[in-house]
PDB file of N, CA and C in Angstrom:
ATOM      1  N   UNK Z 256     224.675 148.149 -42.824  1.00 52.00           N
ATOM      2  CA  UNK Z 256     224.908 147.311 -41.661  1.00 52.00           C
ATOM      3  C   UNK Z 256     224.565 148.104 -40.397  1.00 52.00           C
ATOM      4  N   UNK Z 257     223.782 147.508 -39.526  1.00 64.00           N
ATOM      5  CA  UNK Z 257     223.418 148.162 -38.281  1.00 64.00           C
ATOM      6  C   UNK Z 257     224.561 148.002 -37.285  1.00 64.00           C
ATOM      7  N   UNK Z 258     224.901 149.093 -36.679  1.00 77.00           N
ATOM      8  CA  UNK Z 258     225.968 149.054 -35.681  1.00 77.00           C
ATOM      9  C   UNK Z 258     225.371 149.130 -34.290  1.00 77.00           C
ATOM     10  N   UNK Z 259     225.995 148.457 -33.382  1.00 87.00           N
ATOM     11  CA  UNK Z 259     225.495 148.409 -32.011  1.00 87.00           C
ATOM     12  C   UNK Z 259     225.781 149.698 -31.251  1.00 87.00           C
ATOM     13  N   UNK Z 260     226.922 150.317 -31.532  1.00 92.00           N
ATOM     14  CA  UNK Z 260     227.330 151.533 -30.839  1.00 92.00           C
ATOM     15  C   UNK Z 260     227.560 152.655 -31.833  1.00 92.00           C
ATOM     16  N   UNK Z 261     227.229 153.875 -31.421  1.00 89.00           N
ATOM     17  CA  UNK Z 261     227.501 155.038 -32.264  1.00 89.00           C
ATOM     18  C   UNK Z 261     228.985 155.387 -32.141  1.00 89.00           C
ATOM     19  N   UNK Z 262     229.449 156.215 -33.058  1.00 87.00           N
ATOM     20  CA  UNK Z 262     230.843 156.665 -32.999  1.00 87.00           C
ATOM     21  C   UNK Z 262     231.121 157.366 -31.674  1.00 87.00           C
ATOM     22  N   UNK Z 263     230.157 158.144 -31.207  1.00 89.00           N
ATOM     23  CA  UNK Z 263     230.325 158.867 -29.957  1.00 89.00           C
ATOM     24  C   UNK Z 263     230.483 157.907 -28.779  1.00 89.00           C
ATOM     25  N   UNK Z 264     229.707 156.832 -28.771  1.00 92.00           N
ATOM     26  CA  UNK Z 264     229.814 155.839 -27.707  1.00 92.00           C
ATOM     27  C   UNK Z 264     231.163 155.131 -27.749  1.00 92.00           C
ATOM     28  N   UNK Z 265     231.627 154.814 -28.942  1.00 92.00           N
ATOM     29  CA  UNK Z 265     232.921 154.133 -29.093  1.00 92.00           C
ATOM     30  C   UNK Z 265     234.043 155.035 -28.588  1.00 92.00           C
ATOM     31  N   UNK Z 266     233.994 156.310 -28.940  1.00 92.00           N
ATOM     32  CA  UNK Z 266     235.014 157.246 -28.467  1.00 92.00           C
ATOM     33  C   UNK Z 266     234.960 157.356 -26.944  1.00 92.00           C
ATOM     34  N   UNK Z 267     233.756 157.308 -26.384  1.00 92.00           N
ATOM     35  CA  UNK Z 267     233.615 157.310 -24.925  1.00 92.00           C
ATOM     36  C   UNK Z 267     234.296 156.111 -24.288  1.00 92.00           C
ATOM     37  N   UNK Z 268     234.161 154.938 -24.908  1.00 94.00           N
ATOM     38  CA  UNK Z 268     234.824 153.734 -24.407  1.00 94.00           C
ATOM     39  C   UNK Z 268     236.339 153.925 -24.403  1.00 94.00           C
ATOM     40  N   UNK Z 269     236.846 154.453 -25.501  1.00 94.00           N
ATOM     41  CA  UNK Z 269     238.294 154.656 -25.626  1.00 94.00           C
ATOM     42  C   UNK Z 269     238.778 155.678 -24.598  1.00 94.00           C
ATOM     43  N   UNK Z 270     237.994 156.725 -24.377  1.00 93.00           N
ATOM     44  CA  UNK Z 270     238.365 157.736 -23.378  1.00 93.00           C
ATOM     45  C   UNK Z 270     238.425 157.116 -21.980  1.00 93.00           C
ATOM     46  N   UNK Z 271     237.483 156.211 -21.673  1.00 95.00           N
ATOM     47  CA  UNK Z 271     237.526 155.513 -20.378  1.00 95.00           C
ATOM     48  C   UNK Z 271     238.829 154.743 -20.234  1.00 95.00           C
ATOM     49  N   UNK Z 272     239.212 154.041 -21.299  1.00 95.00           N
ATOM     50  CA  UNK Z 272     240.450 153.271 -21.298  1.00 95.00           C
ATOM     51  C   UNK Z 272     241.653 154.201 -21.108  1.00 95.00           C
ATOM     52  N   UNK Z 273     241.662 155.310 -21.827  1.00 93.00           N
ATOM     53  CA  UNK Z 273     242.775 156.249 -21.737  1.00 93.00           C
ATOM     54  C   UNK Z 273     242.836 156.926 -20.375  1.00 93.00           C
ATOM     55  N   UNK Z 274     241.701 156.989 -19.674  1.00 94.00           N
ATOM     56  CA  UNK Z 274     241.657 157.607 -18.348  1.00 94.00           C
ATOM     57  C   UNK Z 274     242.135 156.649 -17.259  1.00 94.00           C
ATOM     58  N   UNK Z 275     242.440 155.405 -17.636  1.00 95.00           N
ATOM     59  CA  UNK Z 275     243.007 154.478 -16.670  1.00 95.00           C
ATOM     60  C   UNK Z 275     242.250 153.189 -16.463  1.00 95.00           C
ATOM     61  N   UNK Z 276     241.081 153.041 -17.056  1.00 95.00           N
ATOM     62  CA  UNK Z 276     240.344 151.786 -16.929  1.00 95.00           C
ATOM     63  C   UNK Z 276     241.058 150.705 -17.731  1.00 95.00           C
ATOM     64  N   UNK Z 277     241.010 149.489 -17.242  1.00 96.00           N
ATOM     65  CA  UNK Z 277     241.619 148.372 -17.964  1.00 96.00           C
ATOM     66  C   UNK Z 277     240.730 147.995 -19.139  1.00 96.00           C
ATOM     67  N   UNK Z 278     241.360 147.526 -20.208  1.00 95.00           N
ATOM     68  CA  UNK Z 278     240.619 147.145 -21.409  1.00 95.00           C
ATOM     69  C   UNK Z 278     239.575 146.084 -21.088  1.00 95.00           C
ATOM     70  N   UNK Z 279     239.914 145.112 -20.255  1.00 96.00           N
ATOM     71  CA  UNK Z 279     238.974 144.054 -19.895  1.00 96.00           C
ATOM     72  C   UNK Z 279     237.753 144.612 -19.174  1.00 96.00           C
ATOM     73  N   UNK Z 280     237.955 145.622 -18.328  1.00 96.00           N
ATOM     74  CA  UNK Z 280     236.834 146.241 -17.614  1.00 96.00           C
ATOM     75  C   UNK Z 280     235.899 146.954 -18.580  1.00 96.00           C
ATOM     76  N   UNK Z 281     236.475 147.677 -19.524  1.00 96.00           N
ATOM     77  CA  UNK Z 281     235.672 148.388 -20.519  1.00 96.00           C
ATOM     78  C   UNK Z 281     234.893 147.389 -21.365  1.00 96.00           C
ATOM     79  N   UNK Z 282     235.556 146.314 -21.780  1.00 96.00           N
ATOM     80  CA  UNK Z 282     234.898 145.290 -22.598  1.00 96.00           C
ATOM     81  C   UNK Z 282     233.744 144.655 -21.844  1.00 96.00           C
ATOM     82  N   UNK Z 283     233.946 144.342 -20.596  1.00 97.00           N
ATOM     83  CA  UNK Z 283     232.903 143.718 -19.792  1.00 97.00           C
ATOM     84  C   UNK Z 283     231.729 144.674 -19.603  1.00 97.00           C
ATOM     85  N   UNK Z 284     232.033 145.938 -19.343  1.00 96.00           N
ATOM     86  CA  UNK Z 284     230.985 146.947 -19.114  1.00 96.00           C
ATOM     87  C   UNK Z 284     230.064 147.096 -20.331  1.00 96.00           C
ATOM     88  N   UNK Z 285     230.653 147.062 -21.529  1.00 95.00           N
ATOM     89  CA  UNK Z 285     229.880 147.293 -22.756  1.00 95.00           C
ATOM     90  C   UNK Z 285     229.503 146.004 -23.482  1.00 95.00           C
ATOM     91  N   UNK Z 286     229.967 144.864 -22.984  1.00 96.00           N
ATOM     92  CA  UNK Z 286     229.611 143.589 -23.588  1.00 96.00           C
ATOM     93  C   UNK Z 286     230.240 143.354 -24.943  1.00 96.00           C
ATOM     94  N   UNK Z 287     231.511 143.751 -25.088  1.00 96.00           N
ATOM     95  CA  UNK Z 287     232.224 143.546 -26.345  1.00 96.00           C
ATOM     96  C   UNK Z 287     233.465 142.701 -26.088  1.00 96.00           C
ATOM     97  N   UNK Z 288     234.008 142.116 -27.148  1.00 95.00           N
ATOM     98  CA  UNK Z 288     235.223 141.313 -27.016  1.00 95.00           C
ATOM     99  C   UNK Z 288     236.451 142.215 -27.018  1.00 95.00           C
ATOM    100  N   UNK Z 289     237.562 141.646 -26.561  1.00 95.00           N
ATOM    101  CA  UNK Z 289     238.833 142.384 -26.612  1.00 95.00           C
ATOM    102  C   UNK Z 289     239.160 142.776 -28.047  1.00 95.00           C
ATOM    103  N   UNK Z 290     238.929 141.843 -28.983  1.00 95.00           N
ATOM    104  CA  UNK Z 290     239.243 142.115 -30.387  1.00 95.00           C
ATOM    105  C   UNK Z 290     238.436 143.296 -30.914  1.00 95.00           C
ATOM    106  N   UNK Z 291     237.160 143.352 -30.553  1.00 95.00           N
ATOM    107  CA  UNK Z 291     236.316 144.458 -30.989  1.00 95.00           C
ATOM    108  C   UNK Z 291     236.815 145.765 -30.401  1.00 95.00           C
ATOM    109  N   UNK Z 292     237.170 145.742 -29.113  1.00 95.00           N
ATOM    110  CA  UNK Z 292     237.667 146.956 -28.473  1.00 95.00           C
ATOM    111  C   UNK Z 292     238.924 147.469 -29.180  1.00 95.00           C
ATOM    112  N   UNK Z 293     239.861 146.582 -29.455  1.00 94.00           N
ATOM    113  CA  UNK Z 293     241.104 147.020 -30.082  1.00 94.00           C
ATOM    114  C   UNK Z 293     240.892 147.437 -31.538  1.00 94.00           C
ATOM    115  N   UNK Z 294     239.887 146.866 -32.194  1.00 94.00           N
ATOM    116  CA  UNK Z 294     239.533 147.320 -33.545  1.00 94.00           C
ATOM    117  C   UNK Z 294     238.995 148.752 -33.469  1.00 94.00           C
ATOM    118  N   UNK Z 295     238.117 149.011 -32.502  1.00 93.00           N
ATOM    119  CA  UNK Z 295     237.603 150.369 -32.305  1.00 93.00           C
ATOM    120  C   UNK Z 295     238.742 151.326 -31.972  1.00 93.00           C
ATOM    121  N   UNK Z 296     239.646 150.885 -31.105  1.00 94.00           N
ATOM    122  CA  UNK Z 296     240.758 151.738 -30.684  1.00 94.00           C
ATOM    123  C   UNK Z 296     241.660 152.087 -31.867  1.00 94.00           C
ATOM    124  N   UNK Z 297     241.890 151.111 -32.750  1.00 93.00           N
ATOM    125  CA  UNK Z 297     242.715 151.371 -33.929  1.00 93.00           C
ATOM    126  C   UNK Z 297     242.055 152.378 -34.856  1.00 93.00           C
ATOM    127  N   UNK Z 298     240.738 152.296 -34.973  1.00 89.00           N
ATOM    128  CA  UNK Z 298     240.029 153.184 -35.888  1.00 89.00           C
ATOM    129  C   UNK Z 298     239.781 154.565 -35.292  1.00 89.00           C
ATOM    130  N   UNK Z 299     239.394 154.619 -34.018  1.00 87.00           N
ATOM    131  CA  UNK Z 299     238.942 155.872 -33.414  1.00 87.00           C
ATOM    132  C   UNK Z 299     239.898 156.453 -32.377  1.00 87.00           C
ATOM    133  N   UNK Z 300     240.989 155.767 -32.064  1.00 86.00           N
ATOM    134  CA  UNK Z 300     241.921 156.245 -31.052  1.00 86.00           C
ATOM    135  C   UNK Z 300     242.465 157.621 -31.399  1.00 86.00           C
ATOM    136  N   UNK Z 301     242.437 158.530 -30.448  1.00 85.00           N
ATOM    137  CA  UNK Z 301     242.942 159.876 -30.659  1.00 85.00           C
ATOM    138  C   UNK Z 301     241.970 160.820 -31.341  1.00 85.00           C
ATOM    139  N   UNK Z 302     240.782 160.341 -31.654  1.00 81.00           N
ATOM    140  CA  UNK Z 302     239.791 161.193 -32.320  1.00 81.00           C
ATOM    141  C   UNK Z 302     238.869 161.860 -31.309  1.00 81.00           C
ATOM    142  N   UNK Z 303     238.371 162.997 -31.705  1.00 82.00           N
ATOM    143  CA  UNK Z 303     237.297 163.632 -30.951  1.00 82.00           C
ATOM    144  C   UNK Z 303     235.986 163.246 -31.627  1.00 82.00           C
ATOM    145  N   UNK Z 304     234.883 163.572 -30.988  1.00 79.00           N
ATOM    146  CA  UNK Z 304     233.570 163.254 -31.551  1.00 79.00           C
ATOM    147  C   UNK Z 304     233.393 163.946 -32.907  1.00 79.00           C
ATOM    148  N   UNK Z 305     233.839 165.193 -33.027  1.00 83.00           N
ATOM    149  CA  UNK Z 305     233.679 165.905 -34.300  1.00 83.00           C
ATOM    150  C   UNK Z 305     234.520 165.268 -35.401  1.00 83.00           C
ATOM    151  N   UNK Z 306     235.706 164.754 -35.056  1.00 83.00           N
ATOM    152  CA  UNK Z 306     236.523 164.040 -36.041  1.00 83.00           C
ATOM    153  C   UNK Z 306     235.798 162.793 -36.534  1.00 83.00           C
ATOM    154  N   UNK Z 307     235.170 162.075 -35.624  1.00 79.00           N
ATOM    155  CA  UNK Z 307     234.461 160.855 -35.993  1.00 79.00           C
ATOM    156  C   UNK Z 307     233.271 161.161 -36.899  1.00 79.00           C
ATOM    157  N   UNK Z 308     232.596 162.262 -36.635  1.00 79.00           N
ATOM    158  CA  UNK Z 308     231.468 162.644 -37.488  1.00 79.00           C
ATOM    159  C   UNK Z 308     231.943 162.964 -38.898  1.00 79.00           C
ATOM    160  N   UNK Z 309     233.079 163.642 -39.010  1.00 83.00           N
ATOM    161  CA  UNK Z 309     233.635 163.947 -40.331  1.00 83.00           C
ATOM    162  C   UNK Z 309     234.023 162.663 -41.053  1.00 83.00           C
ATOM    163  N   UNK Z 310     234.620 161.720 -40.327  1.00 80.00           N
ATOM    164  CA  UNK Z 310     235.000 160.441 -40.915  1.00 80.00           C
ATOM    165  C   UNK Z 310     233.766 159.703 -41.420  1.00 80.00           C
ATOM    166  N   UNK Z 311     232.685 159.700 -40.654  1.00 81.00           N
ATOM    167  CA  UNK Z 311     231.451 159.016 -41.048  1.00 81.00           C
ATOM    168  C   UNK Z 311     230.899 159.610 -42.340  1.00 81.00           C
ATOM    169  N   UNK Z 312     230.924 160.937 -42.451  1.00 84.00           N
ATOM    170  CA  UNK Z 312     230.433 161.590 -43.672  1.00 84.00           C
ATOM    171  C   UNK Z 312     231.264 161.158 -44.874  1.00 84.00           C
ATOM    172  N   UNK Z 313     232.575 161.150 -44.709  1.00 82.00           N
ATOM    173  CA  UNK Z 313     233.451 160.739 -45.807  1.00 82.00           C
ATOM    174  C   UNK Z 313     233.227 159.281 -46.193  1.00 82.00           C
ATOM    175  N   UNK Z 314     233.056 158.404 -45.184  1.00 81.00           N
ATOM    176  CA  UNK Z 314     232.808 156.992 -45.475  1.00 81.00           C
ATOM    177  C   UNK Z 314     231.483 156.810 -46.200  1.00 81.00           C
ATOM    178  N   UNK Z 315     230.459 157.541 -45.768  1.00 83.00           N
ATOM    179  CA  UNK Z 315     229.149 157.440 -46.407  1.00 83.00           C
ATOM    180  C   UNK Z 315     229.197 157.918 -47.853  1.00 83.00           C
ATOM    181  N   UNK Z 316     229.971 158.967 -48.121  1.00 85.00           N
ATOM    182  CA  UNK Z 316     230.088 159.481 -49.477  1.00 85.00           C
ATOM    183  C   UNK Z 316     230.831 158.512 -50.393  1.00 85.00           C
ATOM    184  N   UNK Z 317     231.765 157.768 -49.840  1.00 83.00           N
ATOM    185  CA  UNK Z 317     232.594 156.887 -50.674  1.00 83.00           C
ATOM    186  C   UNK Z 317     231.942 155.528 -50.930  1.00 83.00           C
ATOM    187  N   UNK Z 318     230.925 155.166 -50.164  1.00 78.00           N
ATOM    188  CA  UNK Z 318     230.254 153.879 -50.386  1.00 78.00           C
ATOM    189  C   UNK Z 318     229.415 153.925 -51.648  1.00 78.00           C
ATOM    190  N   UNK Z 319     229.516 152.873 -52.447  1.00 74.00           N
ATOM    191  CA  UNK Z 319     228.674 152.842 -53.663  1.00 74.00           C
ATOM    192  C   UNK Z 319     227.202 152.678 -53.270  1.00 74.00           C
ATOM    193  N   UNK Z 320     226.364 153.363 -53.965  1.00 68.00           N
ATOM    194  CA  UNK Z 320     224.922 153.286 -53.704  1.00 68.00           C
ATOM    195  C   UNK Z 320     224.372 152.010 -54.318  1.00 68.00           C
ATOM    196  N   UNK Z 321     223.546 151.314 -53.556  1.00 62.00           N
ATOM    197  CA  UNK Z 321     222.938 150.089 -54.107  1.00 62.00           C
ATOM    198  C   UNK Z 321     221.749 150.466 -54.974  1.00 62.00           C
ATOM    199  N   UNK Z 322     221.538 149.690 -56.010  1.00 57.00           N
ATOM    200  CA  UNK Z 322     220.421 149.957 -56.927  1.00 57.00           C
ATOM    201  C   UNK Z 322     219.335 148.931 -56.729  1.00 57.00           C
ATOM    202  N   UNK Z 323     218.168 149.404 -56.364  1.00 57.00           N
ATOM    203  CA  UNK Z 323     217.014 148.513 -56.203  1.00 57.00           C
ATOM    204  C   UNK Z 323     215.837 149.048 -56.959  1.00 57.00           C
TER     205      UNK Z 323
END
């Protein structure tokens, strides 16, 4: 599945929110819904970029490989 934002970009959005920006402002700036923002926040909140990279590696390893 193609993702619109990288993990690093998502963490940047969350950092903006944590720095005092309102969730609605962040959503409007990046063109995402409130639900998407809070889904990202639940998954990536409190993570650093290096943590997100480690998570991505683990997720990629656990996905079953498709056979074609």
